[in-house]
Tab-separated table of N, CA, C and O in Angstrom:
chain	number	residue	atom	x	y	z
A	75	MET	N	-34.401	11.182	-33.151
A	75	MET	CA	-33.073	10.958	-33.713
A	75	MET	C	-33.073	11.303	-35.206
A	75	MET	O	-33.971	10.914	-35.937
A	76	LYS	N	-32.063	12.048	-35.613
A	76	LYS	CA	-31.964	12.462	-37.004
A	76	LYS	C	-31.488	11.312	-37.872
A	76	LYS	O	-30.634	10.526	-37.476
A	77	ASN	N	-32.032	11.273	-39.095
A	77	ASN	CA	-31.516	10.291	-40.034
A	77	ASN	C	-30.335	10.898	-40.800
A	77	ASN	O	-30.016	12.082	-40.642
A	78	LYS	N	-29.701	10.103	-41.626
A	78	LYS	CA	-28.500	10.567	-42.333
A	78	LYS	C	-28.792	11.751	-43.251
A	78	LYS	O	-27.964	12.649	-43.385
A	79	LEU	N	-29.953	11.752	-43.887
A	79	LEU	CA	-30.317	12.853	-44.763
A	79	LEU	C	-30.437	14.148	-43.976
A	79	LEU	O	-29.887	15.180	-44.374
A	80	GLU	N	-31.123	14.107	-42.854
A	80	GLU	CA	-31.274	15.299	-42.018
A	80	GLU	C	-29.928	15.780	-41.493
A	80	GLU	O	-29.664	16.983	-41.449
A	81	GLU	N	-29.067	14.853	-41.102
A	81	GLU	CA	-27.736	15.212	-40.622
A	81	GLU	C	-26.914	15.871	-41.731
A	81	GLU	O	-26.237	16.876	-41.495
A	82	ALA	N	-26.979	15.302	-42.926
A	82	ALA	CA	-26.230	15.863	-44.054
A	82	ALA	C	-26.744	17.263	-44.389
A	82	ALA	O	-25.953	18.182	-44.642
A	83	ARG	N	-28.052	17.436	-44.360
A	83	ARG	CA	-28.623	18.758	-44.654
A	83	ARG	C	-28.238	19.771	-43.583
A	83	ARG	O	-27.970	20.935	-43.903
A	84	GLN	N	-28.194	19.340	-42.345
A	84	GLN	CA	-27.784	20.244	-41.277
A	84	GLN	C	-26.318	20.642	-41.452
A	84	GLN	O	-25.954	21.797	-41.266
A	85	THR	N	-25.489	19.687	-41.828
A	85	THR	CA	-24.079	19.977	-42.096
A	85	THR	C	-23.963	20.997	-43.230
A	85	THR	O	-23.197	21.970	-43.127
A	86	ILE	N	-24.728	20.792	-44.296
A	86	ILE	CA	-24.707	21.727	-45.421
A	86	ILE	C	-25.162	23.109	-44.971
A	86	ILE	O	-24.548	24.120	-45.329
A	87	ASN	N	-26.219	23.175	-44.186
A	87	ASN	CA	-26.703	24.471	-43.686
A	87	ASN	C	-25.637	25.183	-42.862
A	87	ASN	O	-25.442	26.394	-42.997
A	88	ASP	N	-24.955	24.445	-42.007
A	88	ASP	CA	-23.896	25.033	-41.178
A	88	ASP	C	-22.746	25.554	-42.045
A	88	ASP	O	-22.233	26.656	-41.824
A	89	ILE	N	-22.350	24.757	-43.012
A	89	ILE	CA	-21.263	25.161	-43.909
A	89	ILE	C	-21.674	26.377	-44.729
A	89	ILE	O	-20.895	27.318	-44.885
A	90	ASP	N	-22.911	26.365	-45.250
A	90	ASP	CA	-23.390	27.505	-46.044
A	90	ASP	C	-23.384	28.789	-45.231
A	90	ASP	O	-23.045	29.862	-45.746
A	91	SER	N	-23.723	28.694	-43.961
A	91	SER	CA	-23.713	29.866	-43.089
A	91	SER	C	-22.297	30.426	-42.944
A	91	SER	O	-22.078	31.634	-43.061
A	92	ARG	N	-21.349	29.543	-42.725
A	92	ARG	CA	-19.949	29.984	-42.610
A	92	ARG	C	-19.434	30.524	-43.941
A	92	ARG	O	-18.690	31.511	-43.977
A	93	MET	N	-19.853	29.881	-45.046
A	93	MET	CA	-19.408	30.333	-46.365
A	93	MET	C	-19.955	31.723	-46.674
A	93	MET	O	-19.265	32.526	-47.318
A	94	ALA	N	-21.155	32.021	-46.221
A	94	ALA	CA	-21.722	33.362	-46.440
A	94	ALA	C	-20.871	34.412	-45.733
A	94	ALA	O	-20.573	35.462	-46.310
A	95	GLU	N	-20.467	34.119	-44.519
A	95	GLU	CA	-19.603	35.046	-43.771
A	95	GLU	C	-18.261	35.222	-44.484
A	95	GLU	O	-17.756	36.345	-44.626
A	96	LEU	N	-17.685	34.125	-44.934
A	96	LEU	CA	-16.405	34.181	-45.633
A	96	LEU	C	-16.534	34.893	-46.976
A	96	LEU	O	-15.626	35.618	-47.393
A	97	PHE	N	-17.671	34.715	-47.641
A	97	PHE	CA	-17.909	35.400	-48.904
A	97	PHE	C	-17.888	36.916	-48.710
A	97	PHE	O	-17.244	37.637	-49.481
A	98	VAL	N	-18.569	37.380	-47.684
A	98	VAL	CA	-18.592	38.822	-47.409
A	98	VAL	C	-17.175	39.309	-47.126
A	98	VAL	O	-16.752	40.351	-47.644
A	99	GLN	N	-16.418	38.566	-46.343
A	99	GLN	CA	-15.033	38.949	-46.054
A	99	GLN	C	-14.205	38.999	-47.338
A	99	GLN	O	-13.394	39.920	-47.543
A	100	ARG	N	-14.408	38.022	-48.210
A	100	ARG	CA	-13.655	37.967	-49.459
A	100	ARG	C	-13.996	39.161	-50.351
A	100	ARG	O	-13.129	39.764	-50.974
A	101	MET	N	-15.270	39.503	-50.413
A	101	MET	CA	-15.687	40.619	-51.251
A	101	MET	C	-15.177	41.947	-50.691
A	101	MET	O	-14.833	42.854	-51.459
A	102	LYS	N	-15.094	42.075	-49.379
A	102	LYS	CA	-14.514	43.289	-48.785
A	102	LYS	C	-13.031	43.380	-49.154
A	102	LYS	O	-12.511	44.459	-49.427
A	103	ALA	N	-12.348	42.242	-49.163
A	103	ALA	CA	-10.940	42.228	-49.581
A	103	ALA	C	-10.825	42.582	-51.061
A	103	ALA	O	-9.907	43.313	-51.459
A	104	ALA	N	-11.759	42.106	-51.873
A	104	ALA	CA	-11.762	42.447	-53.298
A	104	ALA	C	-11.974	43.941	-53.488
A	104	ALA	O	-11.401	44.549	-54.404
A	105	GLU	N	-12.760	44.541	-52.611
A	105	GLU	CA	-12.968	45.985	-52.664
A	105	GLU	C	-11.661	46.724	-52.381
A	105	GLU	O	-11.325	47.700	-53.050
A	106	THR	N	-10.898	46.233	-51.412
A	106	THR	CA	-9.597	46.823	-51.100
A	106	THR	C	-8.641	46.661	-52.286
A	106	THR	O	-7.906	47.593	-52.632
A	107	VAL	N	-8.669	45.498	-52.918
A	107	VAL	CA	-7.846	45.265	-54.107
A	107	VAL	C	-8.234	46.260	-55.194
A	107	VAL	O	-7.360	46.865	-55.839
A	108	TYR	N	-9.524	46.444	-55.395
A	108	TYR	CA	-9.995	47.390	-56.405
A	108	TYR	C	-9.468	48.800	-56.115
A	108	TYR	O	-8.990	49.484	-57.022
A	109	GLU	N	-9.581	49.234	-54.870
A	109	GLU	CA	-9.123	50.580	-54.516
A	109	GLU	C	-7.631	50.740	-54.813
A	109	GLU	O	-7.197	51.773	-55.315
A	110	HIS	N	-6.856	49.716	-54.528
A	110	HIS	CA	-5.416	49.735	-54.803
A	110	HIS	C	-5.168	49.827	-56.313
A	110	HIS	O	-4.345	50.633	-56.776
A	111	LYS	N	-5.873	48.988	-57.075
A	111	LYS	CA	-5.713	49.005	-58.526
A	111	LYS	C	-6.109	50.369	-59.095
A	111	LYS	O	-5.463	50.873	-60.010
A	112	LYS	N	-7.167	50.936	-58.552
A	112	LYS	CA	-7.642	52.241	-59.017
A	112	LYS	C	-6.574	53.311	-58.783
A	112	LYS	O	-6.284	54.113	-59.675
A	113	GLU	N	-5.986	53.296	-57.591
A	113	GLU	CA	-4.948	54.277	-57.262
A	113	GLU	C	-3.741	54.172	-58.188
A	113	GLU	O	-3.132	55.183	-58.542
A	114	LEU	N	-3.399	52.943	-58.552
A	114	LEU	CA	-2.216	52.718	-59.391
A	114	LEU	C	-2.529	52.678	-60.874
A	114	LEU	O	-1.620	52.506	-61.700
A	115	GLY	N	-3.803	52.813	-61.217
A	115	GLY	CA	-4.190	52.773	-62.624
A	115	GLY	C	-4.059	51.392	-63.240
A	115	GLY	O	-3.829	51.269	-64.445
A	116	LEU	N	-4.209	50.353	-62.432
A	116	LEU	CA	-4.093	48.979	-62.916
A	116	LEU	C	-5.450	48.457	-63.372
A	116	LEU	O	-6.482	48.844	-62.826
A	117	PRO	N	-5.449	47.560	-64.347
A	117	PRO	CA	-6.719	46.991	-64.804
A	117	PRO	C	-7.296	46.041	-63.760
A	117	PRO	O	-6.561	45.446	-62.966
A	118	ILE	N	-8.606	45.905	-63.784
A	118	ILE	CA	-9.267	44.976	-62.863
A	118	ILE	C	-8.901	43.536	-63.217
A	118	ILE	O	-8.559	42.744	-62.349
A	119	LEU	N	-8.962	43.211	-64.492
A	119	LEU	CA	-8.644	41.848	-64.932
A	119	LEU	C	-7.139	41.615	-64.868
A	119	LEU	O	-6.358	42.353	-65.476
A	120	ASP	N	-6.747	40.601	-64.118
A	120	ASP	CA	-5.348	40.194	-64.006
A	120	ASP	C	-5.313	38.683	-64.207
A	120	ASP	O	-5.406	37.912	-63.248
A	121	GLU	N	-5.234	38.274	-65.463
A	121	GLU	CA	-5.322	36.849	-65.795
A	121	GLU	C	-4.227	36.021	-65.124
A	121	GLU	O	-4.472	34.891	-64.706
A	122	LYS	N	-3.041	36.582	-65.019
A	122	LYS	CA	-1.936	35.858	-64.380
A	122	LYS	C	-2.267	35.576	-62.912
A	122	LYS	O	-2.101	34.459	-62.435
A	123	ARG	N	-2.747	36.586	-62.210
A	123	ARG	CA	-3.107	36.421	-60.798
A	123	ARG	C	-4.255	35.430	-60.643
A	123	ARG	O	-4.235	34.580	-59.754
A	124	GLU	N	-5.245	35.516	-61.523
A	124	GLU	CA	-6.376	34.597	-61.445
A	124	GLU	C	-5.910	33.150	-61.636
A	124	GLU	O	-6.332	32.256	-60.909
A	125	ALA	N	-5.019	32.930	-62.590
A	125	ALA	CA	-4.493	31.584	-62.823
A	125	ALA	C	-3.721	31.086	-61.607
A	125	ALA	O	-3.817	29.911	-61.230
A	126	GLU	N	-2.966	31.976	-60.970
A	126	GLU	CA	-2.218	31.605	-59.762
A	126	GLU	C	-3.168	31.209	-58.633
A	126	GLU	O	-2.919	30.229	-57.925
A	127	VAL	N	-4.243	31.967	-58.456
A	127	VAL	CA	-5.216	31.673	-57.402
A	127	VAL	C	-5.862	30.311	-57.648
A	127	VAL	O	-5.997	29.499	-56.728
A	128	ILE	N	-6.231	30.058	-58.893
A	128	ILE	CA	-6.857	28.776	-59.230
A	128	ILE	C	-5.898	27.629	-58.976
A	128	ILE	O	-6.250	26.625	-58.356
A	129	GLN	N	-4.671	27.783	-59.423
A	129	GLN	CA	-3.687	26.711	-59.247
A	129	GLN	C	-3.385	26.464	-57.768
A	129	GLN	O	-3.403	25.324	-57.311
A	130	LYS	N	-3.132	27.539	-57.032
A	130	LYS	CA	-2.782	27.408	-55.613
A	130	LYS	C	-3.917	26.775	-54.821
A	130	LYS	O	-3.702	25.850	-54.032
A	131	ASN	N	-5.124	27.255	-55.020
A	131	ASN	CA	-6.243	26.763	-54.229
A	131	ASN	C	-6.714	25.381	-54.649
A	131	ASN	O	-7.106	24.583	-53.801
A	132	SER	N	-6.663	25.092	-55.937
A	132	SER	CA	-7.081	23.756	-56.370
A	132	SER	C	-6.108	22.693	-55.878
A	132	SER	O	-6.493	21.534	-55.699
A	133	ALA	N	-4.873	23.068	-55.615
A	133	ALA	CA	-3.896	22.118	-55.071
A	133	ALA	C	-4.276	21.661	-53.665
A	133	ALA	O	-3.781	20.635	-53.191
A	134	LEU	N	-5.170	22.394	-53.010
A	134	LEU	CA	-5.615	22.026	-51.660
A	134	LEU	C	-6.651	20.904	-51.678
A	134	LEU	O	-6.960	20.334	-50.631
A	135	VAL	N	-7.174	20.585	-52.860
A	135	VAL	CA	-8.193	19.541	-52.988
A	135	VAL	C	-7.516	18.291	-53.539
A	135	VAL	O	-7.036	18.282	-54.675
A	136	ASN	N	-7.493	17.241	-52.736
A	136	ASN	CA	-6.780	16.020	-53.114
A	136	ASN	C	-7.597	15.079	-53.996
A	136	ASN	O	-7.032	14.310	-54.753
A	137	ASP	N	-8.892	15.125	-53.876
A	137	ASP	CA	-9.766	14.265	-54.670
A	137	ASP	C	-9.844	14.820	-56.092
A	137	ASP	O	-10.313	15.936	-56.312
A	138	ASP	N	-9.371	14.043	-57.075
A	138	ASP	CA	-9.288	14.536	-58.453
A	138	ASP	C	-10.652	14.890	-59.041
A	138	ASP	O	-10.759	15.845	-59.810
A	139	ILE	N	-11.670	14.134	-58.713
A	139	ILE	CA	-13.002	14.436	-59.228
A	139	ILE	C	-13.521	15.717	-58.593
A	139	ILE	O	-14.011	16.612	-59.285
A	140	LEU	N	-13.406	15.834	-57.282
A	140	LEU	CA	-13.859	17.052	-56.612
A	140	LEU	C	-13.038	18.263	-57.037
A	140	LEU	O	-13.556	19.381	-57.097
A	141	LYS	N	-11.763	18.031	-57.351
A	141	LYS	CA	-10.902	19.135	-57.784
A	141	LYS	C	-11.468	19.789	-59.045
A	141	LYS	O	-11.447	21.006	-59.178
A	142	GLU	N	-11.981	18.981	-59.976
A	142	GLU	CA	-12.579	19.544	-61.200
A	142	GLU	C	-13.711	20.505	-60.846
A	142	GLU	O	-13.811	21.591	-61.411
A	143	TYR	N	-14.545	20.091	-59.918
A	143	TYR	CA	-15.680	20.930	-59.509
A	143	TYR	C	-15.206	22.145	-58.721
A	143	TYR	O	-15.767	23.240	-58.838
A	144	TYR	N	-14.174	21.950	-57.932
A	144	TYR	CA	-13.636	23.074	-57.166
A	144	TYR	C	-13.052	24.133	-58.097
A	144	TYR	O	-13.231	25.332	-57.867
A	145	ILE	N	-12.393	23.708	-59.146
A	145	ILE	CA	-11.846	24.657	-60.117
A	145	ILE	C	-12.976	25.471	-60.737
A	145	ILE	O	-12.871	26.694	-60.862
A	146	ASP	N	-14.078	24.806	-61.093
A	146	ASP	CA	-15.242	25.543	-61.611
A	146	ASP	C	-15.754	26.529	-60.572
A	146	ASP	O	-16.089	27.675	-60.892
A	147	TYR	N	-15.816	26.085	-59.330
A	147	TYR	CA	-16.307	26.929	-58.237
A	147	TYR	C	-15.416	28.160	-58.056
A	147	TYR	O	-15.905	29.289	-57.979
A	148	ILE	N	-14.109	27.965	-58.008
A	148	ILE	CA	-13.207	29.078	-57.752
A	148	ILE	C	-13.182	30.036	-58.955
A	148	ILE	O	-13.086	31.252	-58.791
A	149	LYS	N	-13.300	29.489	-60.174
A	149	LYS	CA	-13.384	30.353	-61.351
A	149	LYS	C	-14.629	31.236	-61.270
A	149	LYS	O	-14.575	32.427	-61.599
A	150	ASN	N	-15.743	30.648	-60.859
A	150	ASN	CA	-16.973	31.420	-60.721
A	150	ASN	C	-16.836	32.472	-59.627
A	150	ASN	O	-17.266	33.617	-59.795
A	151	LEU	N	-16.216	32.101	-58.530
A	151	LEU	CA	-16.012	33.041	-57.428
A	151	LEU	C	-15.141	34.219	-57.875
A	151	LEU	O	-15.428	35.376	-57.555
A	152	ILE	N	-14.102	33.935	-58.612
A	152	ILE	CA	-13.233	34.992	-59.138
A	152	ILE	C	-14.021	35.892	-60.084
A	152	ILE	O	-13.885	37.120	-60.053
A	153	SER	N	-14.855	35.287	-60.915
A	153	SER	CA	-15.671	36.062	-61.841
A	153	SER	C	-16.627	36.993	-61.090
A	153	SER	O	-16.795	38.158	-61.462
A	154	VAL	N	-17.242	36.500	-60.029
A	154	VAL	CA	-18.136	37.318	-59.211
A	154	VAL	C	-17.349	38.464	-58.572
A	154	VAL	O	-17.796	39.610	-58.548
A	155	SER	N	-16.173	38.164	-58.075
A	155	SER	CA	-15.321	39.175	-57.456
A	155	SER	C	-14.941	40.258	-58.467
A	155	SER	O	-14.995	41.456	-58.174
A	156	ARG	N	-14.571	39.825	-59.660
A	156	ARG	CA	-14.194	40.768	-60.709
A	156	ARG	C	-15.399	41.627	-61.102
A	156	ARG	O	-15.289	42.843	-61.276
A	157	SER	N	-16.568	41.006	-61.210
A	157	SER	CA	-17.791	41.732	-61.534
A	157	SER	C	-18.085	42.801	-60.473
A	157	SER	O	-18.476	43.929	-60.800
A	158	TYR	N	-17.881	42.445	-59.224
A	158	TYR	CA	-18.081	43.401	-58.129
A	158	TYR	C	-17.105	44.572	-58.262
A	158	TYR	O	-17.479	45.728	-58.087
A	159	GLN	N	-15.867	44.281	-58.606
A	159	GLN	CA	-14.878	45.348	-58.779
A	159	GLN	C	-15.280	46.275	-59.931
A	159	GLN	O	-15.149	47.492	-59.817
A	160	TYR	N	-15.792	45.698	-61.024
A	160	TYR	CA	-16.255	46.545	-62.122
A	160	TYR	C	-17.422	47.426	-61.665
A	160	TYR	O	-17.497	48.595	-62.032
A	161	ARG	N	-18.297	46.879	-60.863
A	161	ARG	CA	-19.438	47.655	-60.366
A	161	ARG	C	-18.982	48.813	-59.499
A	161	ARG	O	-19.611	49.887	-59.480
A	162	LEU	N	-17.906	48.622	-58.760
A	162	LEU	CA	-17.386	49.691	-57.892
A	162	LEU	C	-16.901	50.898	-58.687
A	162	LEU	O	-16.753	51.978	-58.129
A	163	GLN	N	-16.677	50.725	-59.963
A	163	GLN	CA	-16.204	51.836	-60.794
A	163	GLN	C	-17.266	52.920	-60.966
A	163	GLN	O	-16.939	54.040	-61.293
A	164	TYR	N	-18.535	52.563	-60.745
A	164	TYR	CA	-19.617	53.515	-61.029
A	164	TYR	C	-20.361	53.955	-59.814
A	164	TYR	O	-20.389	53.470	-58.800
């Protein structure tokens, strides 16, 4: 029988596996966004859009303490996405 620590770690492992799949999907979508921006001559950095994404998604987290961490997480994710788009330029 698993103890609570083992159960929690298994839950984290399962979530991390799903998050990896979702991350790849998100980055493929970011690639499509980049291609669109490239065609239209738009800059990669869109501060207004980034702020909208942060606001919209952080509203999905009801716990105020966790929301602070989620905002950091989503900001980092956006930064990684933007970095990937810059890399696609070369």
